[in-house]
Structures are given as structure tokens and as C-alpha cells.
PDB file of C-alpha atoms in Angstrom:
ATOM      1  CA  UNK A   1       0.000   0.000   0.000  1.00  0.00           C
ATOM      2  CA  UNK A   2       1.414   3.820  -0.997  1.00  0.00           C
ATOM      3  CA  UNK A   3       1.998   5.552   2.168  1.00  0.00           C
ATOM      4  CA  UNK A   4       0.533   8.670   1.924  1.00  0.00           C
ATOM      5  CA  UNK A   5       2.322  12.421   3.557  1.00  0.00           C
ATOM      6  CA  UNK A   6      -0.029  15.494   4.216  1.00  0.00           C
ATOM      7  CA  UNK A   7       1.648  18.398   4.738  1.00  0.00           C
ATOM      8  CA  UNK A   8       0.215  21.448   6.273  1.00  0.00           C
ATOM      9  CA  UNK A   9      -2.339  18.822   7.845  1.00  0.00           C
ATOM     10  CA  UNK A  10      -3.505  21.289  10.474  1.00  0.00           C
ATOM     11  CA  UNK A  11      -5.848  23.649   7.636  1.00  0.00           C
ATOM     12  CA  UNK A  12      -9.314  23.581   6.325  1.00  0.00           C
ATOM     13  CA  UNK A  13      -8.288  21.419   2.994  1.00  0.00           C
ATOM     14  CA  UNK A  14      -5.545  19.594   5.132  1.00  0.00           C
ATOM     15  CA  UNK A  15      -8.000  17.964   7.594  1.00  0.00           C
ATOM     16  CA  UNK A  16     -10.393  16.944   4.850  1.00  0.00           C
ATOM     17  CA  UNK A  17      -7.656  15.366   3.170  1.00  0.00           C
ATOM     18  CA  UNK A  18      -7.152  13.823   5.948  1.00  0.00           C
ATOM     19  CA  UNK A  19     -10.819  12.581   6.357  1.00  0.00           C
ATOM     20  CA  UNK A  20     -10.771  11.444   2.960  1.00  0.00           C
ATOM     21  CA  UNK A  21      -7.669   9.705   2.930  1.00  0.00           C
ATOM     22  CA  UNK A  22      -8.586   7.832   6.325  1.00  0.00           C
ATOM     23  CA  UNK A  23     -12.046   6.571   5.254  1.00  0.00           C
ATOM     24  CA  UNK A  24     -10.467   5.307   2.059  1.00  0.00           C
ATOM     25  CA  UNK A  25      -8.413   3.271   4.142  1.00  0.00           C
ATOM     26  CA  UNK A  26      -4.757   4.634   3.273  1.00  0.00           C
ATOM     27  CA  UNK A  27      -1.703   4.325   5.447  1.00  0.00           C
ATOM     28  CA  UNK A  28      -1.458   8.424   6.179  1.00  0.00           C
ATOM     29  CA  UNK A  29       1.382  10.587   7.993  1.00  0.00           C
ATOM     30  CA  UNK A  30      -0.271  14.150   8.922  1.00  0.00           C
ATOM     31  CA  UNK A  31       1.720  16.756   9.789  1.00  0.00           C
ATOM     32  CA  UNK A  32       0.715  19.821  10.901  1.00  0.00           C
ATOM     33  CA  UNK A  33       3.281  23.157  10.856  1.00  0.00           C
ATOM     34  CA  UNK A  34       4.384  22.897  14.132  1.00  0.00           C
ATOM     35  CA  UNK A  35       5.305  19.152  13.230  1.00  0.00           C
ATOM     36  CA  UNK A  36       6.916  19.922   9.637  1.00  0.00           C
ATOM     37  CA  UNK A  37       8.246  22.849   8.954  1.00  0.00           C
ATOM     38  CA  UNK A  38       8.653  22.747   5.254  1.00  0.00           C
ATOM     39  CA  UNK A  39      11.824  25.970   5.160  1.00  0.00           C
ATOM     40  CA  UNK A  40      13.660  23.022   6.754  1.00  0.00           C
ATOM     41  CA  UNK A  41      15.413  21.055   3.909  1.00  0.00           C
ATOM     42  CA  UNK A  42      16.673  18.311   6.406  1.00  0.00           C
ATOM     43  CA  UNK A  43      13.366  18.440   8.752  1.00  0.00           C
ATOM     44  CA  UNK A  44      11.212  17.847   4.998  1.00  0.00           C
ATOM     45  CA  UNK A  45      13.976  15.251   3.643  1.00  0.00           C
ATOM     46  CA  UNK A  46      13.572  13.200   6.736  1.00  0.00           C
ATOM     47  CA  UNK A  47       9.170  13.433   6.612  1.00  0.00           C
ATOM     48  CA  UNK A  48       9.307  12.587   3.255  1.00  0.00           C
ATOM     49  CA  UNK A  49      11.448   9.386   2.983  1.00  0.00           C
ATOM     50  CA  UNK A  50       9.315   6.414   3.565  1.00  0.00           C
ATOM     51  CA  UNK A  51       6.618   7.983   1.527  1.00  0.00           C
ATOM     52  CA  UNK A  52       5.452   7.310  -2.385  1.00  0.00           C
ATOM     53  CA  UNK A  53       2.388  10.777  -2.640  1.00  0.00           C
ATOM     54  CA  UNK A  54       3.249  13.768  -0.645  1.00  0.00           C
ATOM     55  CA  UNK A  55       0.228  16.473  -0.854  1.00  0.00           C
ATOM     56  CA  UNK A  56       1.418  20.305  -0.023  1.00  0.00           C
ATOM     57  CA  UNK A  57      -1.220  21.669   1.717  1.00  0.00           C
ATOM     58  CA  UNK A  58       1.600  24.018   3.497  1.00  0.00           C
ATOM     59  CA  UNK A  59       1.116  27.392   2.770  1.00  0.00           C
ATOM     60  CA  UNK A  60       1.635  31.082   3.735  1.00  0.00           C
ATOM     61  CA  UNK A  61      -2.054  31.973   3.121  1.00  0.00           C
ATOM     62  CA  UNK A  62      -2.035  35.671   4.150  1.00  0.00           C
ATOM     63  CA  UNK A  63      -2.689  37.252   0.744  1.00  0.00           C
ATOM     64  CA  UNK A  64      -2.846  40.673   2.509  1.00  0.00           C
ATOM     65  CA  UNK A  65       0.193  40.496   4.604  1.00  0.00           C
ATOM     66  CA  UNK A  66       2.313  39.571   1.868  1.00  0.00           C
ATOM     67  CA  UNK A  67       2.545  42.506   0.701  1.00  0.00           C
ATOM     68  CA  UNK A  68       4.624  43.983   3.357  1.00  0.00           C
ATOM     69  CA  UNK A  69       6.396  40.438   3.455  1.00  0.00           C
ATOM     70  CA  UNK A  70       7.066  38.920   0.503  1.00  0.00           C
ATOM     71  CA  UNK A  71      10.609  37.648   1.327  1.00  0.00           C
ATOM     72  CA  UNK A  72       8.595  35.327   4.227  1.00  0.00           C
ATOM     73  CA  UNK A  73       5.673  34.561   1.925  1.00  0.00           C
ATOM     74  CA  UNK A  74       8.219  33.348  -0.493  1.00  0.00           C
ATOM     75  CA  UNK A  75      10.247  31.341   2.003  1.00  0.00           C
ATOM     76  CA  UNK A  76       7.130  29.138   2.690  1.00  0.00           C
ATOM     77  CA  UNK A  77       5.536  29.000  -0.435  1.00  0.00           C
ATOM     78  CA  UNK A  78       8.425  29.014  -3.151  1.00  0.00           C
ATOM     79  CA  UNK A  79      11.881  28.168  -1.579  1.00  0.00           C
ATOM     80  CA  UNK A  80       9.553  25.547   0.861  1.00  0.00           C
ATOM     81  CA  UNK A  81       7.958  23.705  -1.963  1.00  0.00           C
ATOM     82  CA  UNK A  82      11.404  23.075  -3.634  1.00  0.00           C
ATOM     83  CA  UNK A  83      12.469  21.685  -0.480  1.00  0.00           C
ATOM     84  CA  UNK A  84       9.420  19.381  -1.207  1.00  0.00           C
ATOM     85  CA  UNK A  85       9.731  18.794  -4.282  1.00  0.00           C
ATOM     86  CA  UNK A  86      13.794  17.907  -4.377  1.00  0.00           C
ATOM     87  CA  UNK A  87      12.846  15.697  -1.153  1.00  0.00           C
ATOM     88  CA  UNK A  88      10.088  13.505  -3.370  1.00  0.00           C
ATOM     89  CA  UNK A  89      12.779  13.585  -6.197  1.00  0.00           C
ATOM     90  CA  UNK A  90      15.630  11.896  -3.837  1.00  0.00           C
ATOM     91  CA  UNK A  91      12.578   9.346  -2.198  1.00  0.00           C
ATOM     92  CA  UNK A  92      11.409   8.579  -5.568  1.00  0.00           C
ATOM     93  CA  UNK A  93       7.788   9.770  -4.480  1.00  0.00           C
ATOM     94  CA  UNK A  94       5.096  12.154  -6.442  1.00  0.00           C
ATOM     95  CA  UNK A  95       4.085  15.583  -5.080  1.00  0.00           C
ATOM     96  CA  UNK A  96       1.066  16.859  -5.759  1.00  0.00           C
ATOM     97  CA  UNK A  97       1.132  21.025  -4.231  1.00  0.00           C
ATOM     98  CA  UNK A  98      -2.190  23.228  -3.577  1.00  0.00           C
ATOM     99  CA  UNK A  99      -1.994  26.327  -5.670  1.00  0.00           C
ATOM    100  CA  UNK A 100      -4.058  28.775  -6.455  1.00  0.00           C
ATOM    101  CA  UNK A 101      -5.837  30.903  -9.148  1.00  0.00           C
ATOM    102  CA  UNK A 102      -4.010  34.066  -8.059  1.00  0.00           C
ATOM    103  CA  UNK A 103      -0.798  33.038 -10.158  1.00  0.00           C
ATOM    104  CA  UNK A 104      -3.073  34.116 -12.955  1.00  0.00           C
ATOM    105  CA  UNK A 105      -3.748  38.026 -13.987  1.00  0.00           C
ATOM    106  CA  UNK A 106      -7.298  37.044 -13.727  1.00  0.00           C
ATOM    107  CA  UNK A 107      -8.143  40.004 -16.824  1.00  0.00           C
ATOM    108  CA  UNK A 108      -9.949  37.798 -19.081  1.00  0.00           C
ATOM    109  CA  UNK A 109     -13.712  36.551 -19.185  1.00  0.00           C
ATOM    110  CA  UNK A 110     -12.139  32.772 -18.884  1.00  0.00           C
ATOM    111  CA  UNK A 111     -12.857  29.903 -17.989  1.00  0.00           C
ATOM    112  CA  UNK A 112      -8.899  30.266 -18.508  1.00  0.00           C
ATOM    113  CA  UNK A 113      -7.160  26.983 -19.628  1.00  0.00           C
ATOM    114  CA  UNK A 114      -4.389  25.547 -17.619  1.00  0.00           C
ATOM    115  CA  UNK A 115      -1.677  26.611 -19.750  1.00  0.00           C
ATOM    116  CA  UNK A 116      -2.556  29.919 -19.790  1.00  0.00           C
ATOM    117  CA  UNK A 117       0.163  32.704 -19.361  1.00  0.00           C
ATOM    118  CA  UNK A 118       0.665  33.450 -15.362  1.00  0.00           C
ATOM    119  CA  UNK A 119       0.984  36.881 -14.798  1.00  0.00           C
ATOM    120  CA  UNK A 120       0.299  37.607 -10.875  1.00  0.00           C
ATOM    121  CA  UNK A 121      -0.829  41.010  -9.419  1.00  0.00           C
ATOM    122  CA  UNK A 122       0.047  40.386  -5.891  1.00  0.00           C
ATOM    123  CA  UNK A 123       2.930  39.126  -3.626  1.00  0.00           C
ATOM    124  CA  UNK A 124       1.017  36.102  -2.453  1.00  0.00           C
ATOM    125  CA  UNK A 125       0.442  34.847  -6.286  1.00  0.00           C
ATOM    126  CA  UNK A 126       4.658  36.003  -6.983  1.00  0.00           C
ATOM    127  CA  UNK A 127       5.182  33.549  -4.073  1.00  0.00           C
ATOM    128  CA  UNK A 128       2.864  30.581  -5.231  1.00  0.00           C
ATOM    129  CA  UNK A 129       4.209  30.790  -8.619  1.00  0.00           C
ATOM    130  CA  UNK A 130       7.800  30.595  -7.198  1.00  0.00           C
ATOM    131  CA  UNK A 131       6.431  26.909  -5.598  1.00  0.00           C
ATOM    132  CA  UNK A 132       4.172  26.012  -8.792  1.00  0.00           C
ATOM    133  CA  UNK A 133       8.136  26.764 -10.706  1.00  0.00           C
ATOM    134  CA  UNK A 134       9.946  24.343  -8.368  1.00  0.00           C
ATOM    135  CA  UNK A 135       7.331  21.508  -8.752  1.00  0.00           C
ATOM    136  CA  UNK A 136       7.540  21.351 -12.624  1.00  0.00           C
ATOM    137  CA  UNK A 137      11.383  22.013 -13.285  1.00  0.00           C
ATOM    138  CA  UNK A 138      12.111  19.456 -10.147  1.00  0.00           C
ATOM    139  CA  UNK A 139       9.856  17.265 -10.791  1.00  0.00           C
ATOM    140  CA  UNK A 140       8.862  17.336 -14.702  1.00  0.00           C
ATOM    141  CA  UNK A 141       7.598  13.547 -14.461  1.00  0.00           C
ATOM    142  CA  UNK A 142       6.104  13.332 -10.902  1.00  0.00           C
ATOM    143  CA  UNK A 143       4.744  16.598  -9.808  1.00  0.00           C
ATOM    144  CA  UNK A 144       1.812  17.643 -10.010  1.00  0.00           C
ATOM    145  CA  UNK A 145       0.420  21.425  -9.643  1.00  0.00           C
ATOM    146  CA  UNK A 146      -3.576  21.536  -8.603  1.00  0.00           C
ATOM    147  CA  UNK A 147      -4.709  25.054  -8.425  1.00  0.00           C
ATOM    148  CA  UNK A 148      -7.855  25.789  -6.576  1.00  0.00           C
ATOM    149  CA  UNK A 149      -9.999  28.958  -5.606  1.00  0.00           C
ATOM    150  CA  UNK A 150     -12.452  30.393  -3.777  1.00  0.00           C
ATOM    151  CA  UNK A 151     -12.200  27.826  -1.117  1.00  0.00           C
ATOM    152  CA  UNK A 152     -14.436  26.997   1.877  1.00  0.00           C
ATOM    153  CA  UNK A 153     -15.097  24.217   4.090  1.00  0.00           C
ATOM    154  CA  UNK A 154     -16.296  22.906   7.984  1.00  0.00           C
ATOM    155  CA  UNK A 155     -12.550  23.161   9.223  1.00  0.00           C
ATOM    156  CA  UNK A 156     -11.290  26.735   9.359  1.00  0.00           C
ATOM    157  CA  UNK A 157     -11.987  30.781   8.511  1.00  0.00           C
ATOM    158  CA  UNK A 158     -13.783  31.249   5.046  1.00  0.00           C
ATOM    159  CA  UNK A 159     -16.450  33.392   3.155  1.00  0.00           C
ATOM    160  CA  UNK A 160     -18.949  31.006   3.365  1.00  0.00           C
ATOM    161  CA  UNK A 161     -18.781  30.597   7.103  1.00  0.00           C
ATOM    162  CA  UNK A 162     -18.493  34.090   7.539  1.00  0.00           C
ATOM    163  CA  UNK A 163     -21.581  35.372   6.046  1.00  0.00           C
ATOM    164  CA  UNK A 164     -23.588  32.835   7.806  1.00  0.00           C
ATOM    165  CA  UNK A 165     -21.810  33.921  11.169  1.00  0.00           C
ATOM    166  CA  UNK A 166     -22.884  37.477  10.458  1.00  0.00           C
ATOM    167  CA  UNK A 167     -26.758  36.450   9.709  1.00  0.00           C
ATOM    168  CA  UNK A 168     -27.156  36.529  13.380  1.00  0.00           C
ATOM    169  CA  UNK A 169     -25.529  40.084  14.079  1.00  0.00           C
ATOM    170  CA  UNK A 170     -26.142  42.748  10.636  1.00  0.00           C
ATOM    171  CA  UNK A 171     -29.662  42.809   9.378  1.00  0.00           C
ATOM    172  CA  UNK A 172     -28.014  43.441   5.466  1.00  0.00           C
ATOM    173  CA  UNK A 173     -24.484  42.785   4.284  1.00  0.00           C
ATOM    174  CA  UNK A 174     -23.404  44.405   1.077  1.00  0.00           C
ATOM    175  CA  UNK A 175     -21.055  42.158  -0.609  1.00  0.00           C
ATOM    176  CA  UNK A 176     -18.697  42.460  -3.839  1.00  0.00           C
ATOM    177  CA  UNK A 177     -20.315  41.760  -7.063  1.00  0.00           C
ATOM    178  CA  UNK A 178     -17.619  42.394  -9.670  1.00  0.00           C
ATOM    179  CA  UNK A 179     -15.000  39.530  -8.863  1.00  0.00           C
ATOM    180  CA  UNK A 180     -16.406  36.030 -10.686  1.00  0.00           C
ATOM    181  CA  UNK A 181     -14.829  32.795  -9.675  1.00  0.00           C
ATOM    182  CA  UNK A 182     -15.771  29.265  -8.890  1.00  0.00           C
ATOM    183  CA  UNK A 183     -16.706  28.601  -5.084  1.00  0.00           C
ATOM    184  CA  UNK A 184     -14.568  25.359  -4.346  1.00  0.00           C
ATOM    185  CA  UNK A 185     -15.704  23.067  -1.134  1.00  0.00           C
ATOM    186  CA  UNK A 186     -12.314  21.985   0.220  1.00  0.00           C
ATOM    187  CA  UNK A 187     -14.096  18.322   0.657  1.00  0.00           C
ATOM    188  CA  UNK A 188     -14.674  17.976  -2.940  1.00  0.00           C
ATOM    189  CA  UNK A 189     -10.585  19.196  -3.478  1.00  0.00           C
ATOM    190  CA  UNK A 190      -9.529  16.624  -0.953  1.00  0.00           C
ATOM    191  CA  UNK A 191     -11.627  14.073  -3.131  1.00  0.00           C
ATOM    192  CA  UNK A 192      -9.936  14.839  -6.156  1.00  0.00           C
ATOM    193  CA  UNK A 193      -6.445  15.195  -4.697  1.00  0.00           C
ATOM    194  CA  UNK A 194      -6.630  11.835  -3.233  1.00  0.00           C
ATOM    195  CA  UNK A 195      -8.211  10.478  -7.058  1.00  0.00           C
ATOM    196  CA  UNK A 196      -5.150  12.286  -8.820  1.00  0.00           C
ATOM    197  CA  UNK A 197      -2.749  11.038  -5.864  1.00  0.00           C
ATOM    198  CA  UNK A 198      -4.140   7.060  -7.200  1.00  0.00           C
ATOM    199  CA  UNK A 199      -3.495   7.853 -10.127  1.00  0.00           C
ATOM    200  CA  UNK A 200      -0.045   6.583 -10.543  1.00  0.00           C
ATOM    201  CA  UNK A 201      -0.158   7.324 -14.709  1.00  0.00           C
ATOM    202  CA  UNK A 202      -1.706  10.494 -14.709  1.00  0.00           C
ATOM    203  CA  UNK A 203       0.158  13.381 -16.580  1.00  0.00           C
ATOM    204  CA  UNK A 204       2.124  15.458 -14.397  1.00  0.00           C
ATOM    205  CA  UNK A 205       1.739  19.384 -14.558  1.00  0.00           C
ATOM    206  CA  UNK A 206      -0.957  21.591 -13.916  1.00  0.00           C
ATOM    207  CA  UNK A 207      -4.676  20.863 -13.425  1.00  0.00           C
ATOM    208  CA  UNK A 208      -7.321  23.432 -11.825  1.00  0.00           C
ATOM    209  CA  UNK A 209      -9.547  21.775  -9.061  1.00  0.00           C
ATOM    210  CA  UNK A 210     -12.718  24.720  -8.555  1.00  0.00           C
ATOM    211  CA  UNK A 211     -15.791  23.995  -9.076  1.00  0.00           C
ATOM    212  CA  UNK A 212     -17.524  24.161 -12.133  1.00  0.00           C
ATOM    213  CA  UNK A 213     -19.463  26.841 -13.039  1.00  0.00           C
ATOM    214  CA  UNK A 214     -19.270  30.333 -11.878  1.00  0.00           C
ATOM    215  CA  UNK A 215     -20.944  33.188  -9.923  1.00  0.00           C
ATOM    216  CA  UNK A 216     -19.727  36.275  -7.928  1.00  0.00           C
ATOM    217  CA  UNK A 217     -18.685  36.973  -4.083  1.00  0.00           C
ATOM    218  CA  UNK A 218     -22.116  38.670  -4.255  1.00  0.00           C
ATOM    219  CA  UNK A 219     -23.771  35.493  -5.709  1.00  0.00           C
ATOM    220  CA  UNK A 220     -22.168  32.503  -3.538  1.00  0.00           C
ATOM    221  CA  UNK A 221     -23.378  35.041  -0.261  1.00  0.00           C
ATOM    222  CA  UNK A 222     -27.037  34.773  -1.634  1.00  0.00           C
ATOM    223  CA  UNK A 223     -26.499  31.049  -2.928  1.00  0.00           C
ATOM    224  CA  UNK A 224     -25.405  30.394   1.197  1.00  0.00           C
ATOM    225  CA  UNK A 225     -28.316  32.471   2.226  1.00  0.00           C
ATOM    226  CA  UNK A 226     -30.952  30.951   0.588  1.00  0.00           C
ATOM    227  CA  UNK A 227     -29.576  27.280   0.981  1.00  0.00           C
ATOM    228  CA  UNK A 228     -29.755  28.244   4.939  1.00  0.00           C
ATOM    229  CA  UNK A 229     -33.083  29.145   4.797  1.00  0.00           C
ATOM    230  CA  UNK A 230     -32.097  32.918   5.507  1.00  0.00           C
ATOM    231  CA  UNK A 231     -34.046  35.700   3.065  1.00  0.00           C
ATOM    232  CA  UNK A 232     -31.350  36.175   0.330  1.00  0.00           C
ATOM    233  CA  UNK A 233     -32.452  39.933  -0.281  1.00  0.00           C
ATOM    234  CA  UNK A 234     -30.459  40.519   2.736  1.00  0.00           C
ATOM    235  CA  UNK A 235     -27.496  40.324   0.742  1.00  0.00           C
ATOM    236  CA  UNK A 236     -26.709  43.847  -1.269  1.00  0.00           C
ATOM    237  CA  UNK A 237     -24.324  44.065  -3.964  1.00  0.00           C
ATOM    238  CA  UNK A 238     -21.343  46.794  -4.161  1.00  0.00           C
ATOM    239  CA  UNK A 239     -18.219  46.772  -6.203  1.00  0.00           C
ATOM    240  CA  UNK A 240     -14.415  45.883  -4.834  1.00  0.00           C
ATOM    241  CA  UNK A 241     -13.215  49.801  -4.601  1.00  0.00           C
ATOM    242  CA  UNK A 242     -15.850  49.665  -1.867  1.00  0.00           C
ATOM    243  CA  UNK A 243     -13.363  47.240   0.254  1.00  0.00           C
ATOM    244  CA  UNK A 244     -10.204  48.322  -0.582  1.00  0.00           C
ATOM    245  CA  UNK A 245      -7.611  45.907   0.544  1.00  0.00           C
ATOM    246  CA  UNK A 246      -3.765  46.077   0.553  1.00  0.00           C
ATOM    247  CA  UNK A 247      -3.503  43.316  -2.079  1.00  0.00           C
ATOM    248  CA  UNK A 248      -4.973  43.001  -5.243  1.00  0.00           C
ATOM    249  CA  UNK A 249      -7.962  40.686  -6.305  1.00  0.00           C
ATOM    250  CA  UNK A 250      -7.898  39.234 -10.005  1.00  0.00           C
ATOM    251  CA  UNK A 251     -11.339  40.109 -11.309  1.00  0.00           C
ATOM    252  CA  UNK A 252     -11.516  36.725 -13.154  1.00  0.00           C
ATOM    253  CA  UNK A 253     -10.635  33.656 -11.376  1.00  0.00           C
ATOM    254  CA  UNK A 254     -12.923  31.024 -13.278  1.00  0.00           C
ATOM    255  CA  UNK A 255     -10.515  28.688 -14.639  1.00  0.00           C
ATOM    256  CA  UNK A 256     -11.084  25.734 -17.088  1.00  0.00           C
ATOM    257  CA  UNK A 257     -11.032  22.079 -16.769  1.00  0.00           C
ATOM    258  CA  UNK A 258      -9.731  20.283 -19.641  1.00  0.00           C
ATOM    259  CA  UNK A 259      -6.698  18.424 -18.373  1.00  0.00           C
ATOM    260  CA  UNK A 260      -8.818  16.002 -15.826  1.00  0.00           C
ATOM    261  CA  UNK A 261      -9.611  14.289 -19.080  1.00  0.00           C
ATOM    262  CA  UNK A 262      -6.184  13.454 -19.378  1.00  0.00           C
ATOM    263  CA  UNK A 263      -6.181  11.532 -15.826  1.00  0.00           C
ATOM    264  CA  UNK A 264      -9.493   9.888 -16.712  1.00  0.00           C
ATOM    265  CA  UNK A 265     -10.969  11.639 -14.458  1.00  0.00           C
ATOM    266  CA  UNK A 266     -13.879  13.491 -14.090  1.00  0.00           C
ATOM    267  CA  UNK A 267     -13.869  17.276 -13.071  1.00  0.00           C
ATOM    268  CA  UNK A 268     -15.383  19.063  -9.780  1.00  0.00           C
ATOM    269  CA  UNK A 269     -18.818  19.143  -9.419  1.00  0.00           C
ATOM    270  CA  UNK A 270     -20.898  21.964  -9.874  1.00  0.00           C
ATOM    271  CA  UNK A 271     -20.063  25.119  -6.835  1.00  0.00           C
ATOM    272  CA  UNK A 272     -23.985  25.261  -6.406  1.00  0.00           C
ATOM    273  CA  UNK A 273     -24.770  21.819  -5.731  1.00  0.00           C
ATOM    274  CA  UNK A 274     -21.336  21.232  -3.003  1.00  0.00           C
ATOM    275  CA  UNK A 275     -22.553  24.386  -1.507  1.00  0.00           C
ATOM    276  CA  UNK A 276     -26.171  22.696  -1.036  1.00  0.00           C
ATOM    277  CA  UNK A 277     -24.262  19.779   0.702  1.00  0.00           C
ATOM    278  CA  UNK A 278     -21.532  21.470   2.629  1.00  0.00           C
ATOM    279  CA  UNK A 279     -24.520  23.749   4.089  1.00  0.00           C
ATOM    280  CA  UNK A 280     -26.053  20.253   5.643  1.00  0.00           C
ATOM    281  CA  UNK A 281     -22.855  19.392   7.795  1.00  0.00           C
ATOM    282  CA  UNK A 282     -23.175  20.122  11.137  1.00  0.00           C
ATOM    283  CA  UNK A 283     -20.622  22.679  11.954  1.00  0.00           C
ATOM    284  CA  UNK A 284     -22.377  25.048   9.474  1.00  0.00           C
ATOM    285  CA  UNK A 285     -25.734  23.929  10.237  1.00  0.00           C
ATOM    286  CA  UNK A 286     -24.792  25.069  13.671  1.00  0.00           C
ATOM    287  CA  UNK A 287     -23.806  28.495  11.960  1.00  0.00           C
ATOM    288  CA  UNK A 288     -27.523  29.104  11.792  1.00  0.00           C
ATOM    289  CA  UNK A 289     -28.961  27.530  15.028  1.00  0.00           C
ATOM    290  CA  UNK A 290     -30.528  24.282  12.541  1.00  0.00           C
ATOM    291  CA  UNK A 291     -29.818  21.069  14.236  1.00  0.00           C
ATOM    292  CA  UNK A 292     -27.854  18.140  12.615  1.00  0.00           C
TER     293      UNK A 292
END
């Protein structure tokens, strides 16, 4: 049986993965950061030996704070994932490493393909790209780079969770409605990470695991609303330059999701109907005071 290495094991996709991983009966080693830290080369050779799929799910994730610290962003999520990646190379193993639609411009209509130019308009995307680099030109035969987007799940701070927190506290929220992407439920990811993981003749490179479909900030808040038996119209649109943030947003993160074919397998499901069933787990049924 492969033995199985989740890095970053302590986060929102990481403990799904691990979920996923455990009730499909594989032979798992989760580490969270303060068991792996992946700047160490020697502390990531030694985790990885033993080990034939390592999934990244190790990441500096603070797209607004890595604008005043790149250098550290960069550590983790570039130099890092080389330490990953040359590890896997010298154990023989396959890496698969969480990326993310921000190494993209995000300035056409999309869905973009997944050899579209990168072009990033933040620090965080710079430092992703860095790690998305080290993958391919490391490991050209065995590593594989699965972007994602728009992610939320039972397991740690997102969007989705957020606007069902404030439900119970703001009678109306106004939220963005000129940045479209592809909500992603970090259950479905960790189903299709562990699928590409089995995989052992998929093509390496790049694949995009969002949703499919696509809708706006603005859209996926009324979606959550109405799905939680709230009154959507509480939900008011507004435009980005409304929320100004340190970091820029791409305006277009729907990407497209032609190389699953190539894996024989099939793409995410649609964001609308995973929201529908993320919305019935308990911890965000208990977001809205419904009962399991």
C-alpha cells in the first residue's frame, strides 16, 4: 500500500484530506506546521522518505500580509515547496502542491485553460508561482500542480462561514459583485487530490480543481443564504473599490477544466450543488442555530 504524507495537515483542505484519505483506508502521515516545517530542507527530507504521494497543503495563506512580506511569503511557499519537491525527487515519491488561481492576472472573461500565461498582481500569487516553478522544473515527471480557488469548508476561517456567522448580528451585508470565480468546497478538493494522488499514470503538470461553473462573491453570499433558509435579499451588492484591501484581487478567477480528461478523471462538481451539501454538515448547520 502507498503511504501517503499530508503536509500542512492542520488547515481547512488539510483535515479533509485527511478525512478522505482515512475513510479510504490509506496508510497516512499528517503533519501539521508545528510538526513539519517545510523551510527546513533536512526536517522535509527526513518526513518525506518512507513515503510514495506527498500532498502540499503548506502554505503562507495571508494574501494581505504579503505585501509587506514577501521575502517570508516566499520562504514558505516558493523556496519551501522546492524543499518538497527535491525531497520527493531523492525518495522517488510524487508531489502533488495546492496552488491557487491568483498566479493568474485574472483580466480575461475565462474559464482560462491551464496553460494559460501566469501573470500575478500580488505578492502572495509572486510567491505561489515561485512553488508552482519548483514543482515542474524538479519534478517534470512526478509533480503535479492543482490550483484551486475560492475555497471553503467545515474546518477553518472562510467566506462562506463568515456570512452565515454574520446572519445573526447585521440585518443586510453588502457584498462584492464584480470579482467572478468558482466557489470550491475543500471536501470535494480533498476528493480529487486523493483520485489524482491514485493515479499513478496520470500526466504530471498543472490541473485546476474549482468547481464548475461560476458566480460572484455577491452570488455565492445569496447562494449560502438561501440554501440556509435565511431571506437572500439581505445580501446587497457593491463593487471591490468599496473594500479596498492592501492586495490586489484578479477580477476573473474562473478557470477551465480540460486536463482532468487526461487523468481519466472526471472534473469538480458543480459550486452550487457542493454548496447545497456542505450547508447540511453540522458545523455550518450550527452556523444558523438548525440542528444536525
Amino acid at each position: 500500500m502507498t503511504a501517503w504524507l499530508v503536509t500542512g495537515a492542520g488547515g481547512m483542505l488539510g483535515r479533509d484530506l485527511q478525512d478522505v484519505l482515512g475513510a479510504a483506508g490509506e496508510r497516512v502521515t499528517a503533519l501539521d506546521r508545528a510538526a513539519l516545517d517545510i523551510t527546513d530542507p533536512q526536517a522535509v527530507r527526513a518526513a518525506v522518505r518512507g513515503h510514495g504521494v506527498v500532498v502540499n497543503c503548506a502554505a503562507w495563506t495571508d494574501v494581505d500580509g504579503a505585501e509587506t512580506a514577501e521575502a517570508a511569503a516566499t520562504a514558505v511557499n516558493g523556496t519551501g515547496v522546492r524543499h518538497l519537491a527535491l525531497a520527493c525527487r531523492e525518495a522517488g515519491a510524487r508531489l502533488l502542491q495546492v496552488s491557487t488561481d491568483y498566479v493568474l492576472p485574472g483580466d480575461t472573461d475565462g474559464p482560462c485553460p491551464e496553460d494559460a500565461p501566469t501573470g500575478p498582481v500580488n505578492a502572495y500569487g509572486r510567491a505561489k508561482l515561485a512553488g508552482e516553478r519548483a514543482v515542474l522544473g524538479v519534478l517534470p515527471d512526478t509533480g503535479y500542480v492543482v490550483r484551486t480557488a475560492w475555497l471553503y469548508g467545515e474546518h477553518g476561517p472562510n467566506f462562506v462561514a463568515t456570512v452565515l456567522k454574520l446572519a445573526a448580528v447585521r440585518d443586510t451585508l453588502d457584498v462584492v459583485d464584480d470579482q467572478h470565480g468558482q466557489p470550491t468546497w475543500s471536501h470535494d478538493l480533498a476528493r480529487q487530490l486523493h483520485a489524482l494522488g491514485g493515479q499513478a499514470d496520470a500526466p504530471a503538470g498543472i490541473y485546476h480543481g474549482t468547481a464548475a461553473g461560476r458566480t460572484t462573491w455577491y452570488g455565492l453570499a445569496r447562494a449560502a443564504y438561501r440554501l440556509a433558509g435565511l431571506d437572500p435579499d439581505r445580501i446587497r451588492p457593491t463593487t471591490s473599490v468599496a473594500f479596498p484591501r492592501p492586495a490586489a484581487r484578479p477580477a476573473h478567477s474562473v478557470l477551465g477544466h480540460d486536463r482532468w480528461a487526461l487523468a481519466g478523471l472526471a472534473p469538480l462538481p458543480a459550486w452550487e450543488a457542493s454548496l447545497a451539501e456542505a450547508l447540511q454538515r453540522p458545523a455550518f448547520r450550527a452556523l444558523t442555530g438548525a440542528h444536525p
